[in-house]
Amino acid sequence: MIKKLWNDKRLREIFLYCVVGGLTTVVNYVVYFLFTRLVGGGGAQSPGLAALILDSSYQDASLAILGTLVAWAVAVAFAFYPNKRWVFKSQGGDTKREILQFLAARVVSLGMDVGLMALLVGACGLNDMLSKLIVQVVVIIANYFASKFWIFKRN
C-alpha cells in the first residue's frame, strides 16, 4: 500500500513538499528563536540589544518582525534547491528565472509572514513563538501553490 501511494506522483510531491517545508520551517523557527533570544536578550518579551534600538512601546512586535525577516532570509536560501531538485524535479530550464520567481513568491509570503506576526504578536498579544508556528502553516501552503503553479510548473 505504501509503495502504491509513493508511486502516485501527486501524493509523492505533496509528501516531499511537506518534508522540505517542514525542514524549512525548522530552519526558520530555529533562526527566529536564536535571533530573538540573542538580540532580544532572552525573548521578545525581555529585549536586550533591541532596547538600544527600539522605542520600548514597540520592542516586542518590532523584535518579532526583525527576527522574522532574518529567519525568512535564511529559510529561503535553504529552501530553493530542495524544492527545485527533489520536490518539483525541475531539471534544466531557466534557473535564473526560477530563482527570481522563487524570491518574488517568497517576498509575497514574507509580507504575509510579517503582517500576521505583527497582528498576532503586536495587536493580539499572543506569544511570539506560538504565533510563529501558526503563521508558518499559512506560509507553507501559500508557497506550495506558488511553486507548483508558477515557479516550477511544467510546460
XYZ file of C-alpha atoms in Angstrom:
155
model
C 0.000 0.000 0.000
C 2.822 2.435 0.844
C 4.514 1.638 -2.458
C 1.263 2.343 -4.303
C 0.904 5.696 -2.537
C 4.561 6.540 -3.261
C 4.059 5.772 -6.953
C 1.287 8.376 -7.142
C 3.257 11.403 -8.367
C 0.886 13.955 -6.824
C 0.956 12.361 -3.382
C 4.732 11.902 -3.529
C 5.169 15.563 -4.473
C 2.945 16.721 -1.622
C 4.753 14.434 0.806
C 8.181 15.664 -0.306
C 6.988 19.268 -0.168
C 5.807 18.698 3.393
C 9.194 17.211 4.314
C 11.132 20.090 2.703
C 8.610 22.603 4.055
C 8.934 21.055 7.489
C 12.726 21.278 7.356
C 12.485 24.859 6.085
C 10.105 25.651 8.943
C 12.576 24.178 11.419
C 15.338 26.344 9.942
C 13.052 29.390 10.071
C 11.904 28.666 13.625
C 15.411 27.966 14.983
C 16.905 31.075 13.356
C 13.973 33.165 14.658
C 14.388 31.734 18.158
C 18.152 32.256 18.239
C 17.932 35.754 16.778
C 15.189 36.985 19.107
C 16.844 35.407 22.136
C 20.363 36.619 21.328
C 19.427 40.087 20.077
C 16.468 40.333 22.440
C 18.389 39.185 25.466
C 16.077 36.343 26.478
C 12.983 36.693 24.361
C 10.793 39.179 22.597
C 9.296 39.994 25.997
C 12.665 40.935 27.557
C 14.713 42.800 24.959
C 18.428 43.382 25.409
C 20.194 44.916 22.387
C 16.767 45.748 20.962
C 16.212 48.164 23.855
C 19.035 50.336 22.495
C 17.433 50.463 19.041
C 13.681 50.354 19.525
C 11.177 52.510 21.377
C 10.120 50.484 24.421
C 6.436 50.545 23.479
C 7.228 48.698 20.227
C 10.005 46.344 21.337
C 8.019 43.097 21.419
C 6.406 43.453 17.994
C 9.472 45.061 16.406
C 11.806 42.341 17.621
C 9.368 39.685 16.379
C 9.247 41.352 12.949
C 13.028 41.782 12.733
C 13.531 38.157 13.777
C 11.017 37.111 11.135
C 12.988 38.944 8.424
C 16.286 37.321 9.385
C 14.703 33.864 9.688
C 12.988 34.343 6.327
C 16.242 35.136 4.507
C 17.971 32.042 5.871
C 14.949 29.797 5.188
C 14.588 31.000 1.568
C 18.259 30.333 0.896
C 17.849 26.862 2.367
C 14.592 26.012 0.520
C 15.335 26.752 -3.132
C 17.489 23.779 -4.108
C 15.473 21.009 -2.376
C 12.256 22.362 -3.887
C 13.741 22.666 -7.355
C 15.530 19.334 -7.411
C 13.634 16.920 -5.176
C 10.062 18.181 -4.839
C 9.210 19.632 -8.248
C 12.018 17.849 -10.158
C 12.815 20.883 -12.245
C 15.763 19.973 -14.435
C 17.309 22.197 -16.991
C 15.079 25.111 -17.760
C 15.858 28.665 -16.843
C 17.343 28.523 -13.343
C 17.753 32.304 -13.200
C 14.033 32.757 -13.899
C 13.182 30.133 -11.263
C 15.357 31.849 -8.670
C 13.801 35.247 -9.393
C 10.273 33.844 -9.287
C 11.095 31.871 -6.137
C 12.337 35.060 -4.491
C 9.320 37.057 -5.718
C 6.879 34.474 -4.361
C 8.785 34.342 -1.083
C 8.684 38.147 -0.804
C 4.886 37.958 -1.082
C 4.741 35.240 1.558
C 7.179 37.289 3.661
C 4.624 40.092 3.605
C 2.062 37.612 4.858
C 4.525 36.368 7.472
C 5.406 39.839 8.787
C 1.819 41.070 8.643
C 0.439 38.075 10.500
C 3.248 38.218 13.094
C 2.544 41.911 13.671
C -1.156 41.142 14.021
C -0.797 38.140 16.315
C 2.066 39.419 18.492
C 1.518 43.178 18.326
C -2.237 43.604 18.100
C -3.478 40.374 19.710
C -0.680 39.973 22.266
C -0.140 36.272 21.545
C 3.115 34.542 22.408
C 5.620 35.131 19.614
C 6.730 31.504 19.338
C 3.165 30.180 19.090
C 2.343 32.911 16.589
C 5.396 31.962 14.532
C 4.234 28.359 14.333
C 0.697 29.323 13.244
C 1.991 31.754 10.627
C 4.378 29.184 9.165
C 1.500 26.807 8.371
C -0.177 29.552 6.320
C 3.103 30.441 4.602
C 3.917 26.825 3.674
C 0.528 26.393 1.987
C 0.886 29.649 0.032
C 4.429 28.760 -1.037
C 3.355 25.320 -2.270
C 0.810 26.783 -4.657
C 3.253 29.424 -5.899
C 5.914 26.775 -6.504
C 3.594 24.246 -8.107
C 1.681 26.534 -10.447
C 4.120 29.356 -11.168
C 7.779 28.796 -10.336
C 8.423 25.144 -11.166
C 5.420 24.465 -13.392
C 5.972 22.041 -16.209
C 5.088 23.102 -19.708
